PDB file of C-alpha atoms in Angstrom:
ATOM      1  CA  MET A 839     297.932 150.431  50.779  1.00  0.00           C
ATOM      2  CA  LYS A 840     298.727 153.455  52.169  1.00  0.00           C
ATOM      3  CA  SER A 841     301.862 154.763  54.470  1.00  0.00           C
ATOM      4  CA  SER A 842     301.785 155.794  57.848  1.00  0.00           C
ATOM      5  CA  ILE A 843     301.422 159.622  58.151  1.00  0.00           C
ATOM      6  CA  ILE A 844     300.446 159.447  61.659  1.00  0.00           C
ATOM      7  CA  GLU A 845     302.553 156.966  64.742  1.00  0.00           C
ATOM      8  CA  VAL A 846     301.601 156.696  68.415  1.00  0.00           C
ATOM      9  CA  ASN A 847     303.385 154.146  70.351  1.00  0.00           C
ATOM     10  CA  ASN A 848     302.619 153.718  73.954  1.00  0.00           C
ATOM     11  CA  LEU A 849     301.870 156.969  75.245  1.00  0.00           C
ATOM     12  CA  SER A 850     301.314 158.172  78.484  1.00  0.00           C
ATOM     13  CA  LYS A 851     300.756 161.989  80.488  1.00  0.00           C
ATOM     14  CA  GLU A 852     300.876 162.345  83.395  1.00  0.00           C
ATOM     15  CA  TYR A 853     300.309 165.492  86.042  1.00  0.00           C
ATOM     16  CA  ARG A 854     301.013 166.360  89.345  1.00  0.00           C
ATOM     17  CA  LEU A 855     298.257 167.709  91.080  1.00  0.00           C
ATOM     18  CA  GLY A 856     298.207 170.746  93.906  1.00  0.00           C
ATOM     19  CA  SER A 857     300.578 173.512  94.272  1.00  0.00           C
ATOM     20  CA  LEU A 858     303.863 174.218  93.013  1.00  0.00           C
ATOM     21  CA  GLY A 859     307.035 174.712  94.673  1.00  0.00           C
ATOM     22  CA  PHE A 860     310.791 173.357  95.667  1.00  0.00           C
ATOM     23  CA  SER A 861     310.163 169.660  95.547  1.00  0.00           C
ATOM     24  CA  SER A 862     307.932 169.562  92.566  1.00  0.00           C
ATOM     25  CA  PHE A 863     311.198 170.877  91.000  1.00  0.00           C
ATOM     26  CA  VAL A 864     312.902 168.195  92.504  1.00  0.00           C
ATOM     27  CA  GLU A 865     310.422 166.139  90.840  1.00  0.00           C
ATOM     28  CA  ASP A 866     310.920 167.336  87.362  1.00  0.00           C
ATOM     29  CA  LEU A 867     314.716 166.572  87.673  1.00  0.00           C
ATOM     30  CA  SER A 868     313.799 162.568  88.662  1.00  0.00           C
ATOM     31  CA  VAL A 869     311.586 162.005  86.358  1.00  0.00           C
ATOM     32  CA  PHE A 870     313.569 163.569  83.484  1.00  0.00           C
ATOM     33  CA  PHE A 871     316.495 162.019  84.139  1.00  0.00           C
ATOM     34  CA  SER A 872     314.710 158.928  85.183  1.00  0.00           C
ATOM     35  CA  LYS A 873     313.653 158.890  81.035  1.00  0.00           C
ATOM     36  CA  PHE A 874     317.107 157.671  80.431  1.00  0.00           C
ATOM     37  CA  ARG A 875     316.826 154.886  82.304  1.00  0.00           C
ATOM     38  CA  SER A 876     313.580 153.339  82.605  1.00  0.00           C
ATOM     39  CA  SER A 877     310.879 154.336  79.443  1.00  0.00           C
ATOM     40  CA  LYS A 878     308.062 153.566  83.128  1.00  0.00           C
ATOM     41  CA  ILE A 879     306.244 156.861  84.190  1.00  0.00           C
ATOM     42  CA  SER A 880     306.107 157.468  87.835  1.00  0.00           C
ATOM     43  CA  GLN A 881     305.009 154.699  90.707  1.00  0.00           C
ATOM     44  CA  ASN A 882     303.896 156.914  93.061  1.00  0.00           C
ATOM     45  CA  PRO A 883     300.702 157.029  92.144  1.00  0.00           C
ATOM     46  CA  LYS A 884     299.689 160.519  95.034  1.00  0.00           C
ATOM     47  CA  ASN A 885     298.606 163.734  94.210  1.00  0.00           C
ATOM     48  CA  ARG A 886     298.850 162.035  90.356  1.00  0.00           C
ATOM     49  CA  PHE A 887     296.946 162.006  87.267  1.00  0.00           C
ATOM     50  CA  LEU A 888     296.975 159.700  84.659  1.00  0.00           C
ATOM     51  CA  ALA A 889     295.488 161.914  81.268  1.00  0.00           C
ATOM     52  CA  LEU A 890     297.092 159.458  78.748  1.00  0.00           C
ATOM     53  CA  ASP A 891     297.592 155.281  79.755  1.00  0.00           C
ATOM     54  CA  ASP A 892     299.748 153.330  77.691  1.00  0.00           C
ATOM     55  CA  VAL A 893     298.133 154.620  73.973  1.00  0.00           C
ATOM     56  CA  SER A 894     299.223 153.423  70.874  1.00  0.00           C
ATOM     57  CA  PHE A 895     297.384 153.733  67.218  1.00  0.00           C
ATOM     58  CA  SER A 896     298.545 155.305  63.703  1.00  0.00           C
ATOM     59  CA  VAL A 897     296.992 156.838  60.518  1.00  0.00           C
ATOM     60  CA  SER A 898     297.210 156.800  57.239  1.00  0.00           C
ATOM     61  CA  GLN A 899     297.362 159.521  55.085  1.00  0.00           C
ATOM     62  CA  GLY A 900     294.186 160.943  53.937  1.00  0.00           C
ATOM     63  CA  GLU A 901     292.148 159.398  56.663  1.00  0.00           C
ATOM     64  CA  VAL A 902     290.090 161.678  58.374  1.00  0.00           C
ATOM     65  CA  VAL A 903     289.445 160.359  62.023  1.00  0.00           C
ATOM     66  CA  GLY A 904     287.027 162.170  64.546  1.00  0.00           C
ATOM     67  CA  ILE A 905     287.989 161.239  68.509  1.00  0.00           C
ATOM     68  CA  ILE A 906     285.453 161.686  70.241  1.00  0.00           C
ATOM     69  CA  GLY A 907     284.405 160.794  74.451  1.00  0.00           C
ATOM     70  CA  ARG A 908     283.905 162.165  77.563  1.00  0.00           C
ATOM     71  CA  ASN A 909     285.209 165.378  78.820  1.00  0.00           C
ATOM     72  CA  GLY A 910     288.785 164.815  80.936  1.00  0.00           C
ATOM     73  CA  ALA A 911     289.219 161.596  79.195  1.00  0.00           C
ATOM     74  CA  GLY A 912     292.560 163.164  77.414  1.00  0.00           C
ATOM     75  CA  LYS A 913     291.097 163.764  73.851  1.00  0.00           C
ATOM     76  CA  SER A 914     293.339 167.434  73.904  1.00  0.00           C
ATOM     77  CA  THR A 915     295.561 165.887  75.312  1.00  0.00           C
ATOM     78  CA  LEU A 916     296.138 163.459  72.908  1.00  0.00           C
ATOM     79  CA  LEU A 917     295.980 166.661  70.235  1.00  0.00           C
ATOM     80  CA  LYS A 918     298.498 168.827  72.695  1.00  0.00           C
ATOM     81  CA  ILE A 919     301.221 166.454  72.057  1.00  0.00           C
ATOM     82  CA  LEU A 920     300.622 165.151  68.833  1.00  0.00           C
ATOM     83  CA  SER A 921     301.194 169.071  67.675  1.00  0.00           C
ATOM     84  CA  ARG A 922     304.114 169.967  70.164  1.00  0.00           C
ATOM     85  CA  ILE A 923     302.403 171.655  73.105  1.00  0.00           C
ATOM     86  CA  THR A 924     303.959 168.972  75.630  1.00  0.00           C
ATOM     87  CA  GLU A 925     305.755 166.243  75.746  1.00  0.00           C
ATOM     88  CA  PRO A 926     304.282 163.263  77.112  1.00  0.00           C
ATOM     89  CA  SER A 927     305.310 161.802  80.309  1.00  0.00           C
ATOM     90  CA  SER A 928     306.698 157.717  78.583  1.00  0.00           C
ATOM     91  CA  GLY A 929     306.416 156.303  74.615  1.00  0.00           C
ATOM     92  CA  TRP A 930     306.235 158.425  71.613  1.00  0.00           C
ATOM     93  CA  ALA A 931     304.211 160.182  68.590  1.00  0.00           C
ATOM     94  CA  LYS A 932     306.184 160.915  64.985  1.00  0.00           C
ATOM     95  CA  TYR A 933     304.438 162.401  61.653  1.00  0.00           C
ATOM     96  CA  ASN A 934     305.630 163.054  59.075  1.00  0.00           C
ATOM     97  CA  GLY A 935     304.864 166.258  57.335  1.00  0.00           C
ATOM     98  CA  ARG A 936     303.766 169.986  58.153  1.00  0.00           C
ATOM     99  CA  VAL A 937     300.789 170.549  60.501  1.00  0.00           C
ATOM    100  CA  ALA A 938     298.626 172.531  61.022  1.00  0.00           C
ATOM    101  CA  SER A 939     296.812 172.564  64.881  1.00  0.00           C
ATOM    102  CA  LEU A 940     293.478 174.900  65.848  1.00  0.00           C
ATOM    103  CA  LEU A 941     293.526 173.733  69.295  1.00  0.00           C
ATOM    104  CA  GLU A 942     292.104 176.469  72.360  1.00  0.00           C
ATOM    105  CA  VAL A 943     291.042 179.091  71.076  1.00  0.00           C
ATOM    106  CA  GLY A 944     293.760 182.035  70.527  1.00  0.00           C
ATOM    107  CA  THR A 945     296.299 179.160  70.436  1.00  0.00           C
ATOM    108  CA  GLY A 946     299.295 180.313  68.681  1.00  0.00           C
ATOM    109  CA  PHE A 947     297.459 184.396  68.555  1.00  0.00           C
ATOM    110  CA  HIS A 948     299.727 187.139  69.302  1.00  0.00           C
ATOM    111  CA  GLY A 949     297.052 189.311  71.497  1.00  0.00           C
ATOM    112  CA  GLU A 950     299.657 192.721  70.569  1.00  0.00           C
ATOM    113  CA  MET A 951     300.277 192.313  67.313  1.00  0.00           C
ATOM    114  CA  THR A 952     296.960 192.893  64.265  1.00  0.00           C
ATOM    115  CA  GLY A 953     294.472 190.288  62.571  1.00  0.00           C
ATOM    116  CA  ARG A 954     297.350 190.544  59.497  1.00  0.00           C
ATOM    117  CA  GLU A 955     300.168 190.457  61.390  1.00  0.00           C
ATOM    118  CA  ASN A 956     299.502 187.493  63.623  1.00  0.00           C
ATOM    119  CA  ILE A 957     298.505 185.686  60.089  1.00  0.00           C
ATOM    120  CA  PHE A 958     302.008 186.311  58.805  1.00  0.00           C
ATOM    121  CA  LEU A 959     303.198 185.459  62.153  1.00  0.00           C
ATOM    122  CA  ASN A 960     301.181 181.287  62.289  1.00  0.00           C
ATOM    123  CA  GLY A 961     302.505 180.799  58.770  1.00  0.00           C
ATOM    124  CA  THR A 962     306.578 181.697  59.468  1.00  0.00           C
ATOM    125  CA  LEU A 963     305.780 179.171  62.440  1.00  0.00           C
ATOM    126  CA  TYR A 964     304.561 176.301  59.763  1.00  0.00           C
ATOM    127  CA  GLY A 965     307.762 177.262  58.018  1.00  0.00           C
ATOM    128  CA  LEU A 966     306.374 179.692  54.728  1.00  0.00           C
ATOM    129  CA  THR A 967     308.375 182.206  53.454  1.00  0.00           C
ATOM    130  CA  ARG A 968     306.820 185.404  53.319  1.00  0.00           C
ATOM    131  CA  ARG A 969     306.399 185.636  50.020  1.00  0.00           C
ATOM    132  CA  GLU A 970     303.979 181.769  50.259  1.00  0.00           C
ATOM    133  CA  ILE A 971     302.422 183.914  53.008  1.00  0.00           C
ATOM    134  CA  SER A 972     301.327 187.299  51.442  1.00  0.00           C
ATOM    135  CA  SER A 973     299.802 184.998  48.211  1.00  0.00           C
ATOM    136  CA  LYS A 974     297.240 183.304  50.946  1.00  0.00           C
ATOM    137  CA  VAL A 975     296.442 186.229  53.301  1.00  0.00           C
ATOM    138  CA  GLU A 976     293.407 188.054  50.879  1.00  0.00           C
ATOM    139  CA  SER A 977     291.757 184.200  50.434  1.00  0.00           C
ATOM    140  CA  ILE A 978     292.955 183.807  54.457  1.00  0.00           C
ATOM    141  CA  ILE A 979     291.172 186.746  55.397  1.00  0.00           C
ATOM    142  CA  GLU A 980     288.447 186.262  53.180  1.00  0.00           C
ATOM    143  CA  PHE A 981     287.418 183.202  54.313  1.00  0.00           C
ATOM    144  CA  ALA A 982     287.414 183.911  57.822  1.00  0.00           C
ATOM    145  CA  GLN A 983     285.311 187.520  57.626  1.00  0.00           C
ATOM    146  CA  VAL A 984     287.188 189.891  58.882  1.00  0.00           C
ATOM    147  CA  GLN A 985     288.615 192.651  56.381  1.00  0.00           C
ATOM    148  CA  GLU A 986     287.320 195.573  58.225  1.00  0.00           C
ATOM    149  CA  PHE A 987     289.095 193.929  61.416  1.00  0.00           C
ATOM    150  CA  ILE A 988     292.338 192.892  60.268  1.00  0.00           C
ATOM    151  CA  ASP A 989     294.929 195.644  60.944  1.00  0.00           C
ATOM    152  CA  THR A 990     292.856 196.117  64.722  1.00  0.00           C
ATOM    153  CA  PRO A 991     295.420 193.714  67.573  1.00  0.00           C
ATOM    154  CA  VAL A 992     293.510 190.281  67.892  1.00  0.00           C
ATOM    155  CA  LYS A 993     292.376 190.950  71.705  1.00  0.00           C
ATOM    156  CA  ARG A 994     290.058 193.294  70.427  1.00  0.00           C
ATOM    157  CA  TYR A 995     288.029 190.092  68.890  1.00  0.00           C
ATOM    158  CA  SER A 996     285.516 188.359  69.723  1.00  0.00           C
ATOM    159  CA  SER A 997     285.779 184.626  70.559  1.00  0.00           C
ATOM    160  CA  GLY A 998     283.516 184.168  66.771  1.00  0.00           C
ATOM    161  CA  MET A 999     286.040 186.475  65.396  1.00  0.00           C
ATOM    162  CA  PHE A1000     289.306 183.968  66.366  1.00  0.00           C
ATOM    163  CA  VAL A1001     288.449 180.840  65.535  1.00  0.00           C
ATOM    164  CA  ARG A1002     287.108 182.044  62.198  1.00  0.00           C
ATOM    165  CA  LEU A1003     290.588 183.560  62.134  1.00  0.00           C
ATOM    166  CA  ALA A1004     292.892 180.912  63.540  1.00  0.00           C
ATOM    167  CA  PHE A1005     290.899 178.378  61.742  1.00  0.00           C
ATOM    168  CA  ALA A1006     291.453 179.670  57.845  1.00  0.00           C
ATOM    169  CA  VAL A1007     294.737 180.208  58.738  1.00  0.00           C
ATOM    170  CA  ALA A1008     295.218 176.814  59.707  1.00  0.00           C
ATOM    171  CA  ALA A1009     293.134 174.983  56.588  1.00  0.00           C
ATOM    172  CA  HIS A1010     295.171 177.668  54.131  1.00  0.00           C
ATOM    173  CA  LEU A1011     298.867 176.769  54.916  1.00  0.00           C
ATOM    174  CA  ASP A1012     298.849 173.502  53.421  1.00  0.00           C
ATOM    175  CA  PRO A1013     299.062 171.949  56.277  1.00  0.00           C
ATOM    176  CA  GLU A1014     299.743 167.846  55.289  1.00  0.00           C
ATOM    177  CA  ILE A1015     298.086 166.883  58.768  1.00  0.00           C
ATOM    178  CA  LEU A1016     295.305 169.449  60.177  1.00  0.00           C
ATOM    179  CA  ILE A1017     294.269 168.810  63.892  1.00  0.00           C
ATOM    180  CA  ILE A1018     291.570 170.574  65.248  1.00  0.00           C
ATOM    181  CA  ASP A1019     289.880 170.215  68.310  1.00  0.00           C
ATOM    182  CA  GLU A1020     287.087 171.425  69.521  1.00  0.00           C
ATOM    183  CA  VAL A1021     286.951 174.741  69.432  1.00  0.00           C
ATOM    184  CA  LEU A1022     284.198 174.678  66.069  1.00  0.00           C
ATOM    185  CA  ALA A1023     281.944 174.932  68.129  1.00  0.00           C
ATOM    186  CA  VAL A1024     282.344 178.431  69.045  1.00  0.00           C
ATOM    187  CA  GLY A1025     280.961 180.070  65.611  1.00  0.00           C
ATOM    188  CA  ASP A1026     277.882 179.832  64.309  1.00  0.00           C
ATOM    189  CA  ALA A1027     276.026 177.901  62.083  1.00  0.00           C
ATOM    190  CA  ASP A1028     276.966 179.250  58.937  1.00  0.00           C
ATOM    191  CA  PHE A1029     280.907 179.384  59.862  1.00  0.00           C
ATOM    192  CA  GLN A1030     280.583 175.044  60.629  1.00  0.00           C
ATOM    193  CA  LYS A1031     279.346 174.852  57.435  1.00  0.00           C
ATOM    194  CA  ARG A1032     282.177 176.410  56.187  1.00  0.00           C
ATOM    195  CA  CYS A1033     284.565 174.469  58.183  1.00  0.00           C
ATOM    196  CA  ILE A1034     282.964 171.446  57.295  1.00  0.00           C
ATOM    197  CA  SER A1035     283.209 171.913  53.444  1.00  0.00           C
ATOM    198  CA  LYS A1036     287.288 172.816  54.034  1.00  0.00           C
ATOM    199  CA  MET A1037     287.970 170.235  55.789  1.00  0.00           C
ATOM    200  CA  ASP A1038     286.204 167.822  53.147  1.00  0.00           C
ATOM    201  CA  GLU A1039     288.664 169.799  50.469  1.00  0.00           C
ATOM    202  CA  ILE A1040     291.518 169.495  52.463  1.00  0.00           C
ATOM    203  CA  ASN A1041     290.978 165.555  53.062  1.00  0.00           C
ATOM    204  CA  LYS A1042     289.714 164.824  48.982  1.00  0.00           C
ATOM    205  CA  SER A1043     293.439 166.823  48.518  1.00  0.00           C
ATOM    206  CA  GLY A1044     294.689 163.600  49.366  1.00  0.00           C
ATOM    207  CA  LYS A1045     295.428 165.137  53.393  1.00  0.00           C
ATOM    208  CA  THR A1046     294.269 163.371  56.992  1.00  0.00           C
ATOM    209  CA  ILE A1047     292.637 165.251  59.758  1.00  0.00           C
ATOM    210  CA  LEU A1048     292.362 164.378  63.140  1.00  0.00           C
ATOM    211  CA  ILE A1049     289.063 166.224  64.637  1.00  0.00           C
ATOM    212  CA  VAL A1050     287.941 166.472  68.121  1.00  0.00           C
ATOM    213  CA  SER A1051     284.462 166.902  68.580  1.00  0.00           C
ATOM    214  CA  HIS A1052     281.219 165.857  70.423  1.00  0.00           C
ATOM    215  CA  ASN A1053     279.215 167.391  67.896  1.00  0.00           C
ATOM    216  CA  MET A1054     278.195 163.540  66.284  1.00  0.00           C
ATOM    217  CA  ALA A1055     276.876 163.965  63.544  1.00  0.00           C
ATOM    218  CA  THR A1056     279.506 165.868  62.742  1.00  0.00           C
ATOM    219  CA  ILE A1057     281.615 162.819  63.720  1.00  0.00           C
ATOM    220  CA  GLY A1058     279.488 160.430  62.054  1.00  0.00           C
ATOM    221  CA  SER A1059     279.273 162.623  58.700  1.00  0.00           C
ATOM    222  CA  PHE A1060     282.675 163.968  58.102  1.00  0.00           C
ATOM    223  CA  CYS A1061     284.880 160.467  59.182  1.00  0.00           C
ATOM    224  CA  ASN A1062     286.277 157.320  58.528  1.00  0.00           C
ATOM    225  CA  ARG A1063     286.076 156.186  61.067  1.00  0.00           C
ATOM    226  CA  CYS A1064     286.565 156.895  65.691  1.00  0.00           C
ATOM    227  CA  ILE A1065     288.836 156.253  68.237  1.00  0.00           C
ATOM    228  CA  LEU A1066     286.807 156.612  71.833  1.00  0.00           C
ATOM    229  CA  ILE A1067     288.969 156.871  74.891  1.00  0.00           C
ATOM    230  CA  ASP A1068     287.888 157.246  78.438  1.00  0.00           C
ATOM    231  CA  GLN A1069     289.981 157.328  81.021  1.00  0.00           C
ATOM    232  CA  GLY A1070     293.064 158.185  79.088  1.00  0.00           C
ATOM    233  CA  ARG A1071     292.641 154.595  77.491  1.00  0.00           C
ATOM    234  CA  ILE A1072     291.537 153.903  74.067  1.00  0.00           C
ATOM    235  CA  LEU A1073     288.066 151.535  73.986  1.00  0.00           C
ATOM    236  CA  HIS A1074     287.232 151.109  70.454  1.00  0.00           C
ATOM    237  CA  ASP A1075     289.064 152.154  67.095  1.00  0.00           C
ATOM    238  CA  GLY A1076     287.642 151.622  63.988  1.00  0.00           C
ATOM    239  CA  SER A1077     284.205 151.739  62.537  1.00  0.00           C
ATOM    240  CA  VAL A1078     282.522 155.417  62.807  1.00  0.00           C
ATOM    241  CA  GLU A1079     279.544 153.905  63.117  1.00  0.00           C
ATOM    242  CA  LYS A1080     280.269 151.621  66.222  1.00  0.00           C
ATOM    243  CA  GLY A1081     281.954 153.962  68.352  1.00  0.00           C
ATOM    244  CA  ILE A1082     278.968 156.801  68.047  1.00  0.00           C
TER     245      ILE A1082
END
């Protein structure tokens, strides 16, 4: 039996709606200190939105998990917590190994830096040495097909170029866990096909992949497990066919 590489336990994420101000700061302090007293999130429903509600699951090494659901269901919030971009309101999520995330277009890239500089920046953030990154630069550039623009600031890139480079960086830095949001929809059909082929290659090497998509054909053909989320809760976790 394969060991769990990701564990999520009673995870909830609550957002405050409306304007921010001093009262919001006081509320933030109250929520922060309440974590030391209780694991419960705020009991005051006023101006609150529960993006995730008591979510629990585990993922074994080598699984390819598709996370589906309508817009606003909580899918991207879950990925952001797993990627350590935001903190949960209660519960916890932990994993073993290096995580590479590809979420919104532009996440993790500095607009004033060139494509090449961003490759080194991201590689460093993932914990690689300069020598390790240097050995992968050419294959990253070739996969992204941005050779002509690699020394141009990425703020001048189109959304398609951005995604191609971001995916190439995430996929070539040897992550144990690859987390991908709907951003692949920005690319053209040829790029999407190459992405699926690359993810299949990553998975065959024993790595774990979590992918959010509204494209059921991608989920059905690529994933071996499906999690359906609705209004912050898991409605289904198991068969891909049944989930779809």
